[in-house]
XYZ file of C-alpha atoms in Angstrom:
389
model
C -22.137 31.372 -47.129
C -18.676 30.239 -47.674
C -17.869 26.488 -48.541
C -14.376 25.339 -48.370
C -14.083 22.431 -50.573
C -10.420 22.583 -51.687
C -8.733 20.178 -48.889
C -6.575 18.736 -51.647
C -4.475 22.003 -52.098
C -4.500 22.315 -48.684
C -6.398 21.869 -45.164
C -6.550 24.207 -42.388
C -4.388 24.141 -39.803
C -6.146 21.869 -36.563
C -6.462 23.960 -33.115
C -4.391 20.644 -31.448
C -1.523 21.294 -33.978
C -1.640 25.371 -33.485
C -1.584 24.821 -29.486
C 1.526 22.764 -29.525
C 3.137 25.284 -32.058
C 2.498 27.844 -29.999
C 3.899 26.015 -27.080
C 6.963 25.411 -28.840
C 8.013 28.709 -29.910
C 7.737 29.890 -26.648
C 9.026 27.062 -23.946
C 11.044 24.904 -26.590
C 12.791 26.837 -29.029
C 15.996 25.328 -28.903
C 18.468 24.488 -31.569
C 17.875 20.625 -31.750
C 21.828 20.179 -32.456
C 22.544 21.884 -29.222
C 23.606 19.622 -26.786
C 22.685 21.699 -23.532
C 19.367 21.496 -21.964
C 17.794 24.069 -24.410
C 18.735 21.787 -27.370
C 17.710 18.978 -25.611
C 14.068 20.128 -25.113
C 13.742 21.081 -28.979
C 15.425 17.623 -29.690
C 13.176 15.617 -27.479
C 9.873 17.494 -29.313
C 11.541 16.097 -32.564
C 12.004 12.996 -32.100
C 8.558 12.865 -30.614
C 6.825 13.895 -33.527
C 9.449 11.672 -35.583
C 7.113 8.981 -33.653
C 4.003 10.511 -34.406
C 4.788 10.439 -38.338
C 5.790 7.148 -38.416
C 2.605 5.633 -36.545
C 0.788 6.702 -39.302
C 1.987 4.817 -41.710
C 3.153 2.423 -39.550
C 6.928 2.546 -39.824
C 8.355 -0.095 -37.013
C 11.498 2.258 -36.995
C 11.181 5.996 -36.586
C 14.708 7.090 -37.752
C 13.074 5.695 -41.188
C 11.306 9.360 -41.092
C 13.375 12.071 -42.661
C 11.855 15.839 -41.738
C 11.609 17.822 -45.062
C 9.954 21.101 -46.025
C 6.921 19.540 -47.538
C 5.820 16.854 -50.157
C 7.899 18.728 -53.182
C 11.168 18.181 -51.539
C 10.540 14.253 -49.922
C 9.662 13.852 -53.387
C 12.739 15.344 -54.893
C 15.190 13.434 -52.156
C 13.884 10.455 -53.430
C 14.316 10.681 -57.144
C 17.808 12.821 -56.959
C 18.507 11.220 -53.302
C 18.973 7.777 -55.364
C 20.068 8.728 -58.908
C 22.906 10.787 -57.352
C 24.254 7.715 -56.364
C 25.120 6.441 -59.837
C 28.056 8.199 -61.361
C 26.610 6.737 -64.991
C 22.795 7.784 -65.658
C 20.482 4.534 -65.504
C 16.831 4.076 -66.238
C 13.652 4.911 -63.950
C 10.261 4.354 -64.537
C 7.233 6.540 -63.753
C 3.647 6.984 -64.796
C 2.165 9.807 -67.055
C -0.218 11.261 -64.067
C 2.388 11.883 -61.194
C 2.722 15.146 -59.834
C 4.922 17.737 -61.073
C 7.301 17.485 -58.296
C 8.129 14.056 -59.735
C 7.550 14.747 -63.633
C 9.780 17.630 -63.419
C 12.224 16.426 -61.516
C 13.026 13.458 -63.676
C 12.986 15.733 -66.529
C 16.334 17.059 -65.222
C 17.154 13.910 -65.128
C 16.783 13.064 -68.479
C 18.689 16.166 -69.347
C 21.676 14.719 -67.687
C 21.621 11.589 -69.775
C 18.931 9.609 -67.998
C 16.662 6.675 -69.258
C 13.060 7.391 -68.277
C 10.314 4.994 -69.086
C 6.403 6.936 -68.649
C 3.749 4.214 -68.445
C 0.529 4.901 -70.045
C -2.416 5.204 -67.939
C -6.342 3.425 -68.420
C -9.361 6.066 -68.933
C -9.383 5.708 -65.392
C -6.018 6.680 -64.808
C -4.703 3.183 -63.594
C -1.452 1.440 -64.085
C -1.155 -2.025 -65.449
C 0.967 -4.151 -63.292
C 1.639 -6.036 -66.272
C 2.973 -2.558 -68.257
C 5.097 -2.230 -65.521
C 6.461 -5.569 -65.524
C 7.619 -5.405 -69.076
C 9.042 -1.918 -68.921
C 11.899 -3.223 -66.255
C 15.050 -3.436 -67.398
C 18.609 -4.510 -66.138
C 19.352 -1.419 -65.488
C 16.245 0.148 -64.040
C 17.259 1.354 -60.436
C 13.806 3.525 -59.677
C 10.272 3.239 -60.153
C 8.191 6.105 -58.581
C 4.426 5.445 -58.659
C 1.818 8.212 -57.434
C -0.129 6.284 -54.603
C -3.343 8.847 -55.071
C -3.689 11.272 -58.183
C -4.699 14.729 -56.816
C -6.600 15.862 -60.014
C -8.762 12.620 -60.936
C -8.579 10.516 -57.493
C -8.060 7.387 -58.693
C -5.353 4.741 -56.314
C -2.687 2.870 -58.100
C -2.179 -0.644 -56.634
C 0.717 0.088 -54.460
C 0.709 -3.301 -53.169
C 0.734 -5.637 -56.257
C 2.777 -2.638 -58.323
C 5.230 -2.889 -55.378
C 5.674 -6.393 -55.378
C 6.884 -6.690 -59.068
C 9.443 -3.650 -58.853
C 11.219 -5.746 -55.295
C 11.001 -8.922 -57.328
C 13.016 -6.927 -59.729
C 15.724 -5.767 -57.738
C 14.678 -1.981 -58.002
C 13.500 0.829 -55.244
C 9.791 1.519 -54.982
C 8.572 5.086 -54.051
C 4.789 6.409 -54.100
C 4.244 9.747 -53.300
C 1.570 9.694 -50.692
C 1.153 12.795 -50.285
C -3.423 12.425 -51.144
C -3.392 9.207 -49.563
C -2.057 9.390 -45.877
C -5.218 10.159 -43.362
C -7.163 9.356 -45.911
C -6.162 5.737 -46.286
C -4.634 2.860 -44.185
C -1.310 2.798 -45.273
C 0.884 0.344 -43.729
C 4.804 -0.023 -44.736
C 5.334 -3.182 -43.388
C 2.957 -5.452 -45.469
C 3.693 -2.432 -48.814
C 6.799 -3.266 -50.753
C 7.830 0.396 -50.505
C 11.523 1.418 -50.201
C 10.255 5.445 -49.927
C 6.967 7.023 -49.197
C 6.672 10.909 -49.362
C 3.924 12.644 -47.095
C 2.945 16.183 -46.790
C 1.685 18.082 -43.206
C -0.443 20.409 -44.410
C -2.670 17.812 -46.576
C -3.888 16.493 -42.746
C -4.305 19.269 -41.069
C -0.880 20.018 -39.769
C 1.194 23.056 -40.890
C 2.356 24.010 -44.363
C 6.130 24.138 -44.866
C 6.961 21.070 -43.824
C 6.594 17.184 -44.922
C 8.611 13.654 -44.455
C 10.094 10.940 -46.544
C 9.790 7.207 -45.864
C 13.149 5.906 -46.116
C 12.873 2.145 -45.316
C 15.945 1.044 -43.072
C 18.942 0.043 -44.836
C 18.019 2.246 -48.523
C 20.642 4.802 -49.494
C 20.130 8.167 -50.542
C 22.235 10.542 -51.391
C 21.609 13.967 -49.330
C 20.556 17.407 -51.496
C 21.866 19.683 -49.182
C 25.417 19.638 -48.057
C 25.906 21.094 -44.340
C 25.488 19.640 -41.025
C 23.839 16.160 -41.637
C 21.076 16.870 -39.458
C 18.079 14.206 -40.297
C 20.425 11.252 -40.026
C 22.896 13.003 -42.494
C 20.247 13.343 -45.109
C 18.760 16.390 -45.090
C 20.859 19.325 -43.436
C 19.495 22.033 -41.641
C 17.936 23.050 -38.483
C 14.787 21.245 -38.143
C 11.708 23.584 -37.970
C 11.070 22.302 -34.614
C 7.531 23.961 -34.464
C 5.958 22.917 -37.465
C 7.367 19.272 -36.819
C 6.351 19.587 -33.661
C 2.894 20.380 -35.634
C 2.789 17.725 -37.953
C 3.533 15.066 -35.230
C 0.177 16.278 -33.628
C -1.961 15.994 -37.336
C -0.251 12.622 -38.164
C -1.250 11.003 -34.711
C -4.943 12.383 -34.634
C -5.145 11.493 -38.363
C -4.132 8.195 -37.703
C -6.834 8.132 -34.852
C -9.852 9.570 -36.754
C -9.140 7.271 -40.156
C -11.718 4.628 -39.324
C -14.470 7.236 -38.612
C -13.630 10.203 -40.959
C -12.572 7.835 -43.777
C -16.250 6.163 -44.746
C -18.037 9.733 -43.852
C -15.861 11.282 -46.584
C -16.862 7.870 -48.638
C -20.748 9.135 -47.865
C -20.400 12.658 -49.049
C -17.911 11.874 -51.823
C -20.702 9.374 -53.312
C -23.155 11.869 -52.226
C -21.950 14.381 -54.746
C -21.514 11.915 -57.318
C -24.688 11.219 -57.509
C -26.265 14.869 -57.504
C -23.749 15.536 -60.248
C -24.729 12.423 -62.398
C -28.032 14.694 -63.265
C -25.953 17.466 -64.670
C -25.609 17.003 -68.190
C -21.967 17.748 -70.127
C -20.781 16.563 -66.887
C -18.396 13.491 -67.183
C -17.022 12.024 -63.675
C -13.147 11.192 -63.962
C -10.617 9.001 -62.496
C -11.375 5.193 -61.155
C -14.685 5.181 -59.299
C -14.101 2.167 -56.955
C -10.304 2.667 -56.416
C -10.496 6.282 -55.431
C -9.195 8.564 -52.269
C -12.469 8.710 -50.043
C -12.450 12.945 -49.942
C -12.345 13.233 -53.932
C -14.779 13.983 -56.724
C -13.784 14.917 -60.081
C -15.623 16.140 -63.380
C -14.769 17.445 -66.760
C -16.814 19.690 -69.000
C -17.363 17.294 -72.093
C -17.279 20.478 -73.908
C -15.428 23.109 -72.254
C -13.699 25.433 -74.920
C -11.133 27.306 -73.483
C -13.080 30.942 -73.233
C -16.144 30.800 -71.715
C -16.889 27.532 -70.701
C -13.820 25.933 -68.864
C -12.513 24.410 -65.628
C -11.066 27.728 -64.368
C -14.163 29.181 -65.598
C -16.221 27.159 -63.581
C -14.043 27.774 -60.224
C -14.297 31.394 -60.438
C -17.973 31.490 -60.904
C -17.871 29.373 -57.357
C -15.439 31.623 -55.904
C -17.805 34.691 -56.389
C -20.914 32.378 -54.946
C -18.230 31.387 -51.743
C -17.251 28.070 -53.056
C -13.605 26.929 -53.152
C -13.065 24.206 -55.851
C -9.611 23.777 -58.097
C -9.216 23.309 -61.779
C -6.472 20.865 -63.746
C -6.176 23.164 -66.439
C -3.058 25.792 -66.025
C -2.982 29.145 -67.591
C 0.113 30.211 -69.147
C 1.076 33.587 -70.312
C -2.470 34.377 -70.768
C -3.659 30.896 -73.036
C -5.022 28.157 -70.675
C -3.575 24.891 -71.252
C -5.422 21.585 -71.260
C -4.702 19.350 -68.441
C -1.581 16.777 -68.923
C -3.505 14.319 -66.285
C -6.613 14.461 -68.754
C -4.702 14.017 -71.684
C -3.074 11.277 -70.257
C -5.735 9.572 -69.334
C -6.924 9.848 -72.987
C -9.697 12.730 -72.649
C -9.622 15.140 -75.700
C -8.298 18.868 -75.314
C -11.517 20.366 -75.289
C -12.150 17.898 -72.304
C -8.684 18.457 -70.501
C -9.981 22.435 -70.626
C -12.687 21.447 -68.122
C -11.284 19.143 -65.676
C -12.826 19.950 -62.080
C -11.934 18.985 -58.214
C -14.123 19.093 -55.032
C -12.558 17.880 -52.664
C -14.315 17.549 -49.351
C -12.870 17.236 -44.936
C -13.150 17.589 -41.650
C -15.546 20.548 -41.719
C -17.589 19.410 -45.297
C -21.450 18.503 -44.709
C -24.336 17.115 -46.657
C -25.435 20.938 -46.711
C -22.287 22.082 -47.887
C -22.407 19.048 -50.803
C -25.814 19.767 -51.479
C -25.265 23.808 -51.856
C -22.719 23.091 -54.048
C -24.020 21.325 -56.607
C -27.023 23.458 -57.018
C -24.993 26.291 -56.913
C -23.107 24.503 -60.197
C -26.170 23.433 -61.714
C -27.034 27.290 -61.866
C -23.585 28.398 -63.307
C -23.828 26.165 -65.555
C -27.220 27.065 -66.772
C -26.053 30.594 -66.931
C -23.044 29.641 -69.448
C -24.702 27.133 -71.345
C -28.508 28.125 -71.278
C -29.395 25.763 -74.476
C -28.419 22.761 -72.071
C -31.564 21.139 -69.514
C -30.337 20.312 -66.483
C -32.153 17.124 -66.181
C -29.782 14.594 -67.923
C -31.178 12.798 -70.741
């Protein structure tokens, strides 16, 4: 038996999206730039998709979507898009459980002379608006809030978070990257100036993604070169794996008010069969959480035998894809920085687990799991019961 239940990292590829890939490379493989009828055809399958992308989040304007080469780079066009416009570093505000391709990126920043304000996080990984609201300054330009945390699940309040940054004077961006299919996201009613989304987290192709750029924001482009993308990000388009992502944006957008409570059904599902595990400790915000995500730690993992990435290859070998947070490097396995944010010890952080569940997941795939768990964990730590006291 093999259960896929990684569909954070990514999803597989949908037959709809591979079809019009295929029909691209072979009937409309033109250079988009081109202005003859070959370039036309390739342009036309752009701007379609261009469409697509911004119907699911519900973008009134589609030249508001820029074509990127996934969530990594949307994300870095919108820190270094807008602090390359300032020719005298300012301050930006972020939160301590963003992804690395924000975390990192603004550590350049701060190499470079920049002001960056981290706001703490609850035990459930939340923001407080009010945090936020004091951490503004005059000078603050920035504020980049993760919309849904990939390792504990939890959902910031965009909205109200939103609201105090425009009230401010500064630019709003959430990476969305978790979040779109997975939740209605609308950014007409959000007070978002830039919203980064990823193809191959919907079932669209990996190697590309999109950034929000709300009509009449400024970036500064990354690449110099032909100013394709309204002038913002140069470089053919990948016309195929647009073409693609147009597909998985519009069917996500379709399926979100069936697939979204189903996921809600086997996410709380698993929950619950995990609850009886004991040494087991569920993470992340439990009622403001991405409908596809569960997440555990060990409450005593210790780094050798008993540990996240301990756990996911004893899956692997039984056929079951889950993720870790904690990272090895150079052969010592680091605790998670999400974890530790969030407050969790290091022995905790070790352990930090993801099962994240899609299109294909079922109650017997949910079910399997957790037994399947139950036994490893038996196996590691045979002085535990597996009935929870």
């Amino acid at each position: 038996m093999q259960i896929y239940l990684d569909y954070s990292a990514t999803t597989p590829t949908r037959k709809e999206a591979i079809a019009v890939i295929q029909t691209v490379l072979t009937q409309q493989w033109g250079n988009p730039s081109s202005l003859h009828e070959w370039g036309q055809r390739a342009a036309t399958v752009v701007e379609q998709a261009r469409v697509q992308v911004a119907g699911l989040i519900n973008a009134a304007n589609p030249e508001s979507i820029v074509f990127t080469s996934g969530g990594t780079e949307a994300n870095n066009l919108a820190i270094m898009g807008v602090a390359r416009l300032y020719a005298v570093p300012q301050h930006l505000i972020i939160s301590s459980v963003e992804h690395s391709a924000i975390s990192e990126t603004v550590k350049l920043l701060e190499m470079w002379g920049w002001e960056v304000t981290r706001l703490s996080v609850d035990i459930k990984g939340k923001v407080n608006p009010l945090d936020l609201k004091a951490a503004l300054r005059h000078n603050t330009v920035l504020v980049s809030i993760i919309y849904g945390q990939s390792e504990v699940g939890t959902v910031q309040q965009i909205a109200a978070l939103g609201k105090i940054v425009r009230s401010h004077g500064a630019l709003f961006h959430t990476d969305a990257v978790q979040a779109a299919g997975r939740l209605p996201i609308d950014v007409q009613q959000l007070a978002v100036d830039l919203l980064s989304l990823s193809s191959h987290k919907i079932y669209g192709p990996q190697g590309v993604g999109a950034l929000y750029v709300r009509p009449g924001v400024e970036l500064m482009p990354l690449l110099g070169g032909g100013g394709q993308e309204m002038g913002l990000r140069s470089g053919t388009q990948a016309v195929p794996i647009i073409a693609g992502f147009g597909v998985a944006a519009e069917l996500a957008a379709q399926e979100l008010a069936t697939e979204t409570p189903r996921l809600i059904e086997l996410r709380d599902r698993a929950f619950a069969q995990l609850a009886e595990i004991p040494g087991l400790i569920p993470t992340g915000d439990s009622c403001d959480r991405l409908p596809h995500h569960v997440s555990m730690c060990l409450e005593n993992a210790d780094g050798k035998k008993l540990s996240g990435k301990a756990l996911v290859r004893q899956l692997n070998l039984a056929g079951i894809g889950i993720s870790a947070g904690a990272a090895c490097h150079s052969g010592k396995l680091s605790p998670s920085p999400i974890l530790l944010a969030m407050g969790y010890s290091e022995k905790a952080a070790l352990g930090g687990i993801r099962i994240t569940l899609g299109r294909d997941t079922t109650e017997a795939d949910v079910d399997w799991t957790v037994m399947v768990l139950k036994q490893v964990l038996q196996r590691l730590t045979p002085d535990l019961s597996l009935v929870k006291r």
